[in-house]
Amino acid sequence: LDPQKIYSSGWYGTLMRLDRRTGQMVHVFVPGDKYRTWVMPPIAFAPQDPHTLYLGAQKVLETGDGGITWHELSPDLTRGVPKKPQRRPSNRLTALAPSTLQAGVIWAGSGDGLIHVTRDGGASWQNVTPASPGAKKSGSSEDPTDPLVVELEASHYEPGTAYAVLQVPREFKPYVLRTHDSGRTWTNIVQGIPSDAVAWSVREDPKRKGLLYAGTETGVFVSFDDGERWQTLQLNLPVSPVRDLAVHGNDLVAATFGRALWVLDDVTPLRQLTPEVTGSAVHLFPPADAVRVRWDENPDTPLPPETPAGANPPDGAIIDYWLKGAGPASMTLAIYDAQNHLVRKFSTAPEPPPPQPANAPEYWFANEPALTTRAGLNRFVWDLRYPHPDALTYGYFGKHLDYFEYTLPDHAIPGQTPRYQPQGPLVVPEHYKVVLTVNGQDYQQPLTVRPDPRVQASLSDMQAQLALEQKLTQAMNTSYAAWQQVHAAHTALAEDQKALTAKEAADSAKKLDDALSALEDGKPEQPGFGPLNRDLGRLLTMAGSGDARPAQTLYSAAQEGCDNLRQALRRWQDLNQHDIAAFNTLLQKDGKPVLPAATVPTSACTP
């Protein structure tokens, strides 16, 4: 009910409530002598009423006021207190599962092997304990073969369907049971799970009927046919006991014993994987909605390697596709906006990386994105950005090529930091189209980009921001192309100067060298293309630093940058038409190679 309040069962059978706003923790249930509770008693909110919280002791308890008062919803659902003390405290509830389909349906399991269900909110309970190996439906409380009911899962599709995970003492076997008739009969569904992989958890996918996930002593398994057959879903998960699983939206969360929490981001392709898909040569899955979130907003230097830290979800839109065979002859992925304008295009070949800056080691940088061509499922992540602008080499030192000074260690994550700085602008939240082209055949799917729910900027604010970023990007590209032309002419002139003999040509070369230096590096009163590229890049970084309509002063600074760029382009055009043309005539008379001809770019930078 209140996302700022978190309930957690404690090690001594207590229940605590954490208030995230204050950091204060309050004990809202203490078992005392009246109730027998498991080490960490099971708790569950009623799906139909977020005010109602259930807790398992030897009885099912219920609170509607956040734990201030509790009342009993069931009789003792265990085998009772044994006559002789046992090493295993089994006579208490270990699993609860209220139905998401039907209010009042609650499943309860105990540490001494009993499973009960109520269909009327606790007014009456039925013993539906399965007659599985090692378990007895009736017997003394001292029976050492009573299994432990580790977990229960009520179906999202049928009120009479439920799943149970049992563990039998001294039996290292998986027991994952299923009922379709409210517990009258149970079936052990473990085909495909190794015979020695003790089961800990089973969860049903809430969006695809028959899709199950199982956590075992050796990892995670998946079934597409309601548990009839299982296959591994280990991927890069370390081999370790997976004690619990949870399906949260489109993600699968795994709690391991000793290997931390792990998340399988976006199980959408598993929900859509059918025999028709696996039988096709190529299939592009409908991608889940992507959220426009800015990458790494932490301004501090990254955590040192020895500090434990989890990885964030993939940064952008997750696009999955199926290839029946590996290595198609050609393959591209293109994204188009609502007006069918191309936003970004990728291929199987990554973009060549820029020269590495002097201020950062290689291990900081992420690999450039490229499509994979493995047989089976493939995943590509688009960062929701337009192409990056053309930027000159950046680093700490501002001499010659190092125009763009960018302090890389800030906002950096080892192995994930984008190589190209500044990055391209983020797209605005709207509808897009993904087109996968394999061997000339197009496969299309829609993609929706949603705004960060925490952001207050309007769509028009973000559209204005994008318009300014795109103009600055275009101006950077123009300054970069012009700098490359000037630099090529300057380099060629330096070679010619070594061999010039005529005084007229030498004097003309010196004058031209000064003019090219002014265009390349600039002067305080007349910035060259190098400093312009740097300054426009800084403005682009400022314009895209957060989700907001650009400030008027930023517009003014961008206008000044564009005016300076147009003036530099006019000087370069004039130099090409007159000075370089005249100098090339002298070179031809002297029998020397002429300077390269240049088509001076034009700028449409008009913010």
XYZ file of C-alpha atoms in Angstrom:
607
model
C 0.000 0.000 0.000
C 2.837 2.361 0.879
C 5.952 1.830 -1.289
C 8.035 3.593 1.332
C 7.303 0.847 3.868
C 8.908 -2.578 3.532
C 7.997 -5.662 5.556
C 10.587 -8.351 6.257
C 10.514 -11.462 8.405
C 13.386 -11.683 10.859
C 15.807 -14.374 11.883
C 14.022 -15.131 15.174
C 10.552 -15.441 13.705
C 9.700 -11.770 14.035
C 8.282 -9.370 11.447
C 9.763 -5.913 10.915
C 8.616 -2.848 9.009
C 11.163 -0.449 7.529
C 10.183 3.139 6.766
C 12.472 4.193 3.905
C 11.754 7.880 4.534
C 13.151 7.861 8.047
C 15.292 4.718 8.058
C 13.479 3.536 11.197
C 12.638 -0.139 11.676
C 9.721 -1.272 13.834
C 8.945 -4.811 15.030
C 5.281 -5.457 14.221
C 5.145 -9.149 15.160
C 6.902 -11.046 17.961
C 5.896 -14.721 18.333
C 6.454 -15.078 22.093
C 5.301 -18.386 23.609
C 1.951 -18.372 21.860
C 3.088 -18.896 18.314
C 5.626 -21.178 16.675
C 7.352 -19.538 13.748
C 9.911 -20.632 11.193
C 13.374 -19.059 11.191
C 12.061 -16.476 8.749
C 8.258 -16.900 8.719
C 6.454 -16.667 5.358
C 4.535 -13.456 4.676
C 2.283 -12.426 1.776
C -0.027 -9.534 0.973
C -3.540 -10.353 -0.239
C -3.479 -9.641 -4.006
C -7.032 -8.239 -3.892
C -6.503 -6.067 -0.801
C -3.115 -4.395 -0.225
C -4.170 -3.585 3.361
C -4.247 -7.271 4.298
C -1.015 -9.038 5.220
C -0.742 -12.753 6.057
C 1.937 -14.361 8.236
C 2.561 -18.026 8.896
C 3.191 -19.359 12.416
C 1.605 -22.725 13.247
C -1.540 -20.878 12.208
C -2.202 -18.366 9.451
C -2.356 -14.881 10.977
C -3.829 -11.779 9.390
C -3.414 -8.032 9.948
C -5.171 -5.129 8.292
C -3.484 -2.286 10.171
C 0.186 -2.786 9.425
C 0.833 -5.246 12.215
C -0.640 -3.348 15.153
C -3.218 -6.087 15.675
C -3.338 -9.695 14.431
C -6.062 -12.299 14.360
C -5.984 -16.005 13.623
C -7.284 -17.098 10.235
C -6.810 -20.851 10.730
C -6.368 -23.586 13.309
C -2.991 -25.250 13.784
C -2.057 -26.453 10.277
C 0.955 -28.528 11.389
C 1.270 -31.970 12.991
C 1.481 -30.325 16.404
C 4.130 -30.344 19.114
C 6.157 -33.578 19.089
C 6.427 -35.605 22.258
C 10.185 -35.707 21.905
C 12.277 -32.656 20.952
C 13.442 -32.720 17.332
C 16.572 -31.286 15.804
C 14.483 -29.907 12.949
C 11.821 -27.396 14.123
C 9.233 -28.608 11.641
C 5.901 -27.939 13.310
C 5.323 -24.478 11.872
C 4.212 -22.971 8.543
C 6.930 -22.493 5.962
C 5.007 -21.372 2.857
C 1.983 -19.195 2.049
C 0.412 -18.504 -1.352
C -2.788 -16.441 -1.658
C -4.484 -16.726 -5.052
C -4.234 -13.792 -7.446
C -7.388 -15.010 -9.204
C -9.886 -15.597 -6.445
C -10.118 -13.715 -3.164
C -10.196 -15.953 -0.112
C -8.154 -18.794 -1.668
C -4.969 -19.331 0.369
C -2.503 -22.217 0.249
C -0.394 -23.003 3.323
C 2.472 -25.479 3.743
C 4.319 -26.619 6.837
C 7.763 -27.827 7.746
C 6.359 -31.252 8.629
C 4.955 -31.932 5.186
C 1.335 -30.746 5.340
C -0.407 -28.622 2.705
C -3.770 -27.012 3.407
C -6.008 -24.766 1.329
C -8.949 -22.531 2.143
C -11.421 -21.271 -0.443
C -13.500 -19.091 1.871
C -10.987 -16.748 3.454
C -10.109 -19.070 6.327
C -13.584 -20.149 7.453
C -12.676 -23.737 6.569
C -9.434 -25.487 5.605
C -8.848 -28.736 3.729
C -5.814 -30.982 4.145
C -4.539 -31.614 0.588
C -1.122 -33.018 1.473
C 0.376 -34.956 -1.476
C 1.350 -38.584 -1.029
C 4.816 -37.971 -2.447
C 7.879 -40.119 -1.715
C 8.984 -39.636 1.873
C 5.779 -37.785 2.791
C 2.809 -39.175 4.722
C -0.667 -37.693 4.794
C -1.060 -38.795 8.382
C 1.346 -39.963 11.029
C 3.023 -39.017 14.233
C 4.787 -35.741 14.708
C 8.040 -37.643 15.245
C 8.004 -39.075 11.709
C 11.503 -38.284 10.364
C 10.423 -38.706 6.735
C 8.027 -35.768 6.763
C 9.107 -33.415 3.948
C 9.592 -29.710 4.222
C 7.206 -27.608 2.116
C 9.710 -25.054 0.870
C 7.475 -23.014 -1.411
C 3.926 -22.784 -2.771
C 2.779 -20.959 -5.898
C -0.884 -20.291 -6.659
C -1.665 -20.219 -10.361
C -2.395 -16.955 -12.170
C -4.761 -18.728 -14.580
C -6.777 -21.445 -12.755
C -8.023 -21.230 -9.132
C -7.560 -24.983 -8.692
C -3.971 -25.037 -9.926
C -1.005 -24.695 -7.611
C 2.645 -25.724 -7.473
C 4.644 -26.938 -4.499
C 8.334 -27.470 -3.828
C 9.159 -30.150 -1.260
C 12.408 -31.356 0.271
C 12.662 -34.751 1.934
C 15.274 -35.242 4.664
C 18.285 -37.237 3.506
C 16.935 -37.365 -0.070
C 18.922 -35.262 -2.535
C 16.231 -35.249 -5.195
C 14.064 -32.517 -6.731
C 10.383 -32.485 -5.862
C 8.285 -29.975 -7.820
C 4.605 -30.895 -7.556
C 1.605 -29.641 -9.522
C -2.133 -29.912 -8.941
C -4.962 -28.941 -11.275
C -7.824 -30.075 -8.998
C -7.350 -27.978 -5.859
C -4.983 -30.480 -4.272
C -6.924 -33.733 -4.658
C -4.111 -35.137 -6.843
C -0.507 -34.059 -7.301
C 2.100 -34.852 -9.960
C 5.867 -34.585 -9.550
C 7.063 -32.581 -12.580
C 10.852 -32.749 -12.695
C 11.713 -34.251 -16.101
C 14.824 -32.426 -17.363
C 15.992 -31.304 -13.906
C 19.076 -33.283 -12.811
C 18.180 -36.036 -10.359
C 20.497 -34.599 -7.697
C 19.436 -30.929 -8.111
C 17.351 -30.340 -5.000
C 14.539 -27.897 -5.796
C 14.029 -24.673 -3.854
C 11.560 -22.559 -5.819
C 8.948 -22.679 -8.583
C 7.251 -19.632 -10.103
C 4.607 -19.315 -12.792
C 4.964 -16.566 -15.383
C 1.998 -14.190 -14.974
C 1.819 -13.368 -18.695
C 2.168 -16.755 -20.405
C 0.267 -19.802 -19.252
C 2.453 -22.879 -18.915
C 5.715 -20.957 -18.603
C 7.394 -21.975 -15.341
C 10.725 -21.133 -13.716
C 12.431 -23.376 -11.159
C 15.300 -22.607 -8.783
C 17.417 -25.570 -7.711
C 20.611 -26.355 -5.829
C 22.569 -26.006 -9.091
C 20.792 -23.172 -10.924
C 17.668 -22.068 -12.793
C 15.479 -24.096 -15.157
C 12.561 -23.162 -17.428
C 9.559 -25.088 -18.739
C 7.288 -24.008 -21.595
C 4.683 -26.774 -21.070
C 3.572 -26.424 -17.456
C 6.447 -28.484 -16.077
C 6.235 -31.503 -18.353
C 9.795 -30.864 -19.568
C 12.489 -28.572 -18.162
C 15.654 -27.115 -19.656
C 18.441 -25.014 -18.211
C 18.165 -21.233 -18.026
C 21.564 -20.787 -16.433
C 23.149 -18.436 -19.015
C 25.893 -16.504 -17.141
C 24.487 -17.184 -13.661
C 27.159 -18.706 -11.369
C 26.463 -22.273 -10.303
C 24.956 -21.899 -6.844
C 21.756 -22.726 -4.968
C 18.887 -20.541 -6.170
C 16.715 -20.286 -3.068
C 13.916 -18.142 -4.482
C 12.626 -16.660 -7.731
C 10.303 -13.755 -8.465
C 8.814 -12.489 -11.717
C 8.807 -8.698 -11.494
C 7.211 -7.098 -14.533
C 9.289 -8.342 -17.460
C 12.253 -9.448 -15.340
C 13.127 -12.652 -13.517
C 14.845 -12.132 -10.154
C 16.940 -14.923 -8.612
C 18.052 -15.014 -4.982
C 21.099 -17.246 -4.650
C 22.766 -18.629 -1.548
C 26.158 -16.934 -1.381
C 26.194 -15.415 -4.881
C 23.945 -12.372 -4.334
C 20.817 -11.298 -6.208
C 20.683 -11.666 -9.990
C 18.198 -10.389 -12.562
C 17.428 -11.805 -16.004
C 16.328 -8.616 -17.739
C 13.272 -8.833 -19.982
C 11.907 -12.366 -20.345
C 9.652 -11.194 -23.201
C 11.258 -13.573 -25.736
C 10.644 -16.534 -23.425
C 6.974 -15.577 -23.275
C 6.830 -15.427 -27.071
C 8.959 -18.493 -27.857
C 6.653 -20.959 -29.621
C 7.195 -23.870 -32.043
C 6.254 -21.507 -34.868
C 9.024 -19.129 -33.832
C 11.699 -21.793 -33.440
C 10.691 -23.290 -36.780
C 11.133 -20.029 -38.676
C 14.404 -18.930 -40.272
C 14.240 -15.455 -38.703
C 11.957 -13.938 -36.093
C 12.018 -10.441 -34.614
C 10.285 -10.432 -31.221
C 8.012 -7.517 -30.275
C 10.206 -5.553 -27.862
C 8.976 -4.475 -24.466
C 8.492 -0.767 -23.835
C 11.769 1.041 -23.207
C 12.136 3.706 -20.519
C 14.117 6.829 -21.383
C 16.540 6.924 -18.441
C 19.863 8.729 -18.472
C 22.967 6.614 -17.963
C 25.115 7.000 -14.853
C 23.937 10.153 -13.118
C 26.439 9.636 -10.296
C 28.930 12.542 -10.561
C 31.591 10.947 -8.379
C 34.542 8.854 -9.416
C 33.399 5.214 -9.772
C 33.629 2.795 -6.900
C 36.976 1.009 -6.531
C 37.093 -2.577 -7.847
C 37.094 -4.111 -4.363
C 33.751 -2.484 -3.461
C 30.814 -4.866 -4.040
C 28.345 -3.424 -6.538
C 25.626 -4.854 -8.767
C 25.189 -4.192 -12.462
C 22.383 -1.989 -13.725
C 19.843 -3.233 -16.302
C 20.750 -2.825 -19.981
C 20.774 0.837 -20.926
C 17.996 1.309 -23.479
C 15.664 -0.791 -25.609
C 16.171 -4.553 -25.518
C 15.653 -6.054 -28.990
C 15.592 -9.853 -29.298
C 15.629 -11.874 -32.522
C 15.783 -15.528 -33.469
C 18.043 -17.017 -36.131
C 17.567 -20.652 -37.050
C 21.009 -20.781 -38.632
C 24.172 -18.955 -37.653
C 25.975 -16.294 -39.670
C 23.611 -14.887 -42.339
C 25.315 -13.257 -45.298
C 24.050 -9.776 -44.396
C 22.096 -8.317 -41.503
C 21.212 -4.810 -40.315
C 18.975 -3.307 -37.656
C 17.379 0.104 -38.211
C 15.177 2.264 -35.997
C 12.725 4.765 -37.484
C 10.691 7.456 -35.725
C 6.950 8.086 -36.052
C 7.575 10.156 -39.208
C 9.546 7.237 -40.709
C 12.841 9.122 -40.467
C 15.888 6.967 -39.830
C 17.130 7.402 -36.262
C 19.934 4.832 -36.049
C 21.280 1.876 -37.998
C 23.507 -1.001 -36.872
C 25.166 -3.957 -38.572
C 27.236 -6.984 -37.674
C 30.411 -4.877 -37.899
C 31.073 -2.502 -34.967
C 31.975 1.096 -35.645
C 35.761 1.629 -35.603
C 36.715 3.124 -32.241
C 38.170 6.637 -32.077
C 41.788 7.192 -31.052
C 42.100 6.309 -27.380
C 42.424 9.407 -25.180
C 45.579 9.728 -23.158
C 43.708 10.129 -19.888
C 42.046 6.713 -19.577
C 43.085 3.051 -19.854
C 41.388 0.652 -22.234
C 39.479 -1.247 -19.549
C 37.072 1.671 -18.991
C 35.501 1.423 -22.425
C 32.566 -0.615 -23.707
C 32.753 -2.435 -27.004
C 31.012 -0.690 -29.858
C 27.531 -2.187 -30.491
C 27.178 -4.802 -33.227
C 24.595 -7.437 -34.121
C 25.360 -11.030 -33.174
C 24.604 -13.872 -35.593
C 24.446 -16.950 -33.374
C 21.929 -19.681 -34.101
C 19.045 -19.329 -31.635
C 18.160 -16.304 -29.513
C 20.179 -13.113 -29.963
C 19.864 -9.880 -27.995
C 20.794 -6.328 -28.987
C 20.486 -3.212 -26.830
C 19.884 0.176 -28.441
C 20.846 3.021 -26.099
C 17.914 5.210 -27.295
C 20.318 7.707 -28.855
C 20.898 9.235 -32.258
C 24.369 8.806 -33.791
C 27.153 10.546 -31.914
C 28.603 13.756 -33.396
C 32.014 13.850 -35.034
C 34.410 14.998 -32.319
C 38.132 15.588 -32.533
C 40.447 13.662 -30.239
C 39.766 14.439 -26.600
C 41.890 14.199 -23.504
C 43.371 16.197 -20.659
C 45.950 17.996 -22.726
C 44.963 20.834 -25.054
C 47.680 20.753 -27.676
C 47.229 20.144 -31.384
C 44.669 17.314 -31.745
C 43.537 17.276 -28.124
C 40.864 19.923 -28.544
C 38.022 18.318 -26.626
C 39.036 18.098 -22.968
C 36.875 15.444 -21.351
C 37.635 14.132 -17.847
C 36.766 10.515 -18.480
C 37.181 9.080 -14.948
C 34.026 10.929 -13.855
C 30.780 9.272 -14.969
C 32.649 6.105 -15.911
C 31.983 2.420 -15.333
C 34.703 -0.125 -16.118
C 33.870 -1.976 -19.317
C 30.698 0.031 -19.954
C 31.777 3.632 -20.579
C 30.860 4.834 -24.089
C 33.948 5.491 -26.198
C 32.512 8.373 -28.192
C 32.082 11.662 -26.328
C 29.845 13.496 -26.404
C 27.157 10.924 -27.073
C 24.328 11.460 -29.520
C 21.054 13.002 -28.297
C 18.432 10.869 -26.594
C 15.242 10.251 -28.560
C 11.983 11.709 -27.258
C 9.311 9.419 -25.806
C 7.100 8.298 -28.684
C 6.448 5.339 -30.991
C 9.238 3.917 -33.134
C 9.686 1.112 -35.632
C 12.393 -1.539 -35.504
C 13.396 -3.123 -38.826
C 15.658 -6.174 -38.913
C 16.940 -6.935 -42.413
C 18.413 -10.397 -42.961
C 19.648 -11.351 -46.423
C 17.409 -8.706 -47.975
C 14.239 -9.690 -46.077
C 12.705 -7.132 -43.668
C 11.146 -8.011 -40.295
C 9.376 -5.189 -38.449
C 8.074 -4.570 -34.935
C 6.799 -1.443 -33.135
C 8.698 -0.039 -30.169
C 7.378 2.401 -27.592
C 9.768 4.622 -25.653
C 8.262 5.871 -22.397
C 9.525 8.805 -20.318
C 11.304 8.406 -17.026
C 8.357 8.502 -14.572
C 10.402 10.679 -12.207
C 10.924 13.423 -14.826
C 8.624 16.443 -14.851
C 9.636 17.801 -18.274
C 6.864 17.796 -20.875
C 7.091 16.219 -24.311
C 7.389 19.672 -25.895
C 10.287 20.464 -23.532
C 12.123 17.337 -24.646
C 11.344 18.025 -28.302
C 12.835 21.522 -27.968
C 15.871 20.018 -26.287
C 16.303 17.457 -29.077
C 16.011 20.138 -31.753
C 18.851 22.131 -30.191
C 20.986 19.014 -29.712
C 20.498 17.987 -33.339
C 21.560 21.425 -34.577
C 24.630 21.389 -32.376
C 25.401 17.861 -33.591
C 25.179 19.027 -37.186
C 27.423 21.987 -36.390
C 29.971 19.666 -34.772
C 29.929 17.434 -37.846
C 30.484 20.476 -40.071
C 33.374 21.797 -37.969
C 34.923 18.317 -37.892
C 34.730 17.910 -41.684
C 36.148 21.413 -42.231
C 38.998 20.758 -39.764
C 39.901 17.558 -41.589
C 40.073 19.486 -44.887
C 42.226 22.232 -43.394
C 44.466 19.694 -41.672
C 44.938 17.747 -44.920
C 45.870 20.939 -46.771
C 48.195 21.972 -43.934
C 49.926 18.580 -43.959
C 50.368 18.684 -47.732
C 51.706 22.242 -47.535
C 54.301 21.180 -44.962
C 55.592 18.543 -47.373
C 55.691 21.037 -50.257
C 57.556 23.614 -48.169
C 60.484 21.217 -47.758
C 61.120 21.199 -51.503
C 60.196 24.741 -52.594
C 63.008 26.694 -54.227
C 61.418 29.788 -55.718
C 61.296 32.722 -53.286
C 57.847 33.743 -54.506
C 56.482 30.283 -53.756
C 58.209 30.124 -50.369
C 56.802 33.490 -49.297
C 53.353 32.479 -50.488
C 53.682 29.172 -48.608
C 54.561 30.966 -45.365
C 51.535 33.235 -45.704
C 49.286 30.271 -46.484
C 50.729 28.309 -43.549
C 49.744 31.124 -41.163
C 46.234 31.265 -42.621
C 45.742 27.495 -42.347
C 47.035 27.518 -38.753
C 44.491 30.223 -37.909
C 41.699 28.109 -39.409
C 42.881 24.927 -37.750
C 43.736 26.168 -34.258
C 42.300 29.661 -34.317
C 42.998 32.821 -32.376
C 41.174 34.256 -29.337
C 39.279 36.670 -31.548
C 38.819 34.196 -34.404
C 38.344 30.566 -33.216
C 39.431 27.860 -35.633
C 37.606 24.671 -36.487
C 39.360 22.696 -33.729
C 38.319 24.939 -30.821
C 34.892 25.357 -32.434
C 34.402 21.592 -32.480
C 35.403 21.484 -28.817
C 33.159 24.365 -27.751
C 30.165 23.061 -29.696
C 30.730 19.686 -28.020
C 30.655 21.310 -24.614
C 27.419 23.066 -25.460
C 25.946 19.780 -26.714
C 26.903 18.114 -23.433
C 25.263 20.947 -21.494
C 22.121 20.830 -23.631
C 21.690 17.108 -22.975
C 22.747 17.006 -19.337
C 19.195 16.622 -18.021
C 15.570 16.457 -19.116
C 14.486 20.078 -19.420
C 13.732 22.780 -21.961
C 17.037 24.517 -22.811
C 17.695 27.789 -21.010
C 17.686 30.974 -23.066
C 21.352 31.577 -22.236
C 22.172 28.170 -23.739
C 20.362 29.162 -26.919
C 22.400 32.379 -26.985
C 25.687 30.538 -26.494
C 24.742 28.087 -29.245
C 23.931 30.989 -31.555
C 27.364 32.519 -30.874
C 29.004 29.191 -31.677
C 27.074 28.907 -34.919
C 27.950 32.471 -35.913
C 31.633 31.761 -35.302
C 31.375 28.556 -37.344
C 29.809 30.381 -40.305
C 32.535 33.019 -40.197
C 35.236 30.326 -40.159
C 33.579 28.565 -43.088
C 33.545 31.829 -45.064
C 37.259 32.302 -44.350
C 37.962 28.749 -45.441
C 35.893 29.214 -48.598
C 37.744 32.425 -49.423
C 41.111 30.781 -48.754
C 40.205 27.911 -51.074
C 39.016 30.105 -53.918
C 41.886 32.592 -53.844
C 45.009 31.791 -51.789
C 45.109 28.025 -52.338
C 44.158 28.367 -56.002
C 46.949 30.926 -56.524
C 49.457 28.827 -54.602
C 48.604 25.724 -56.634
C 49.388 27.717 -59.784
C 52.869 28.454 -58.375
C 53.312 24.795 -57.463
C 52.443 23.728 -60.968
C 55.039 26.147 -62.375
C 57.594 24.640 -59.985
C 56.567 21.091 -60.922
C 55.354 20.253 -57.419
C 52.165 18.394 -56.370
C 49.275 20.751 -55.765
C 47.355 21.007 -52.502
C 44.182 18.854 -52.313
C 41.006 20.509 -53.520
C 38.261 20.876 -50.925
C 34.502 21.255 -51.155
C 33.849 23.456 -48.157
C 30.915 22.180 -46.085
C 28.007 24.434 -45.279
C 26.341 24.795 -41.902
C 22.585 24.713 -41.262
C 23.109 25.507 -37.570
C 20.389 28.029 -36.813
C 19.136 27.513 -33.252
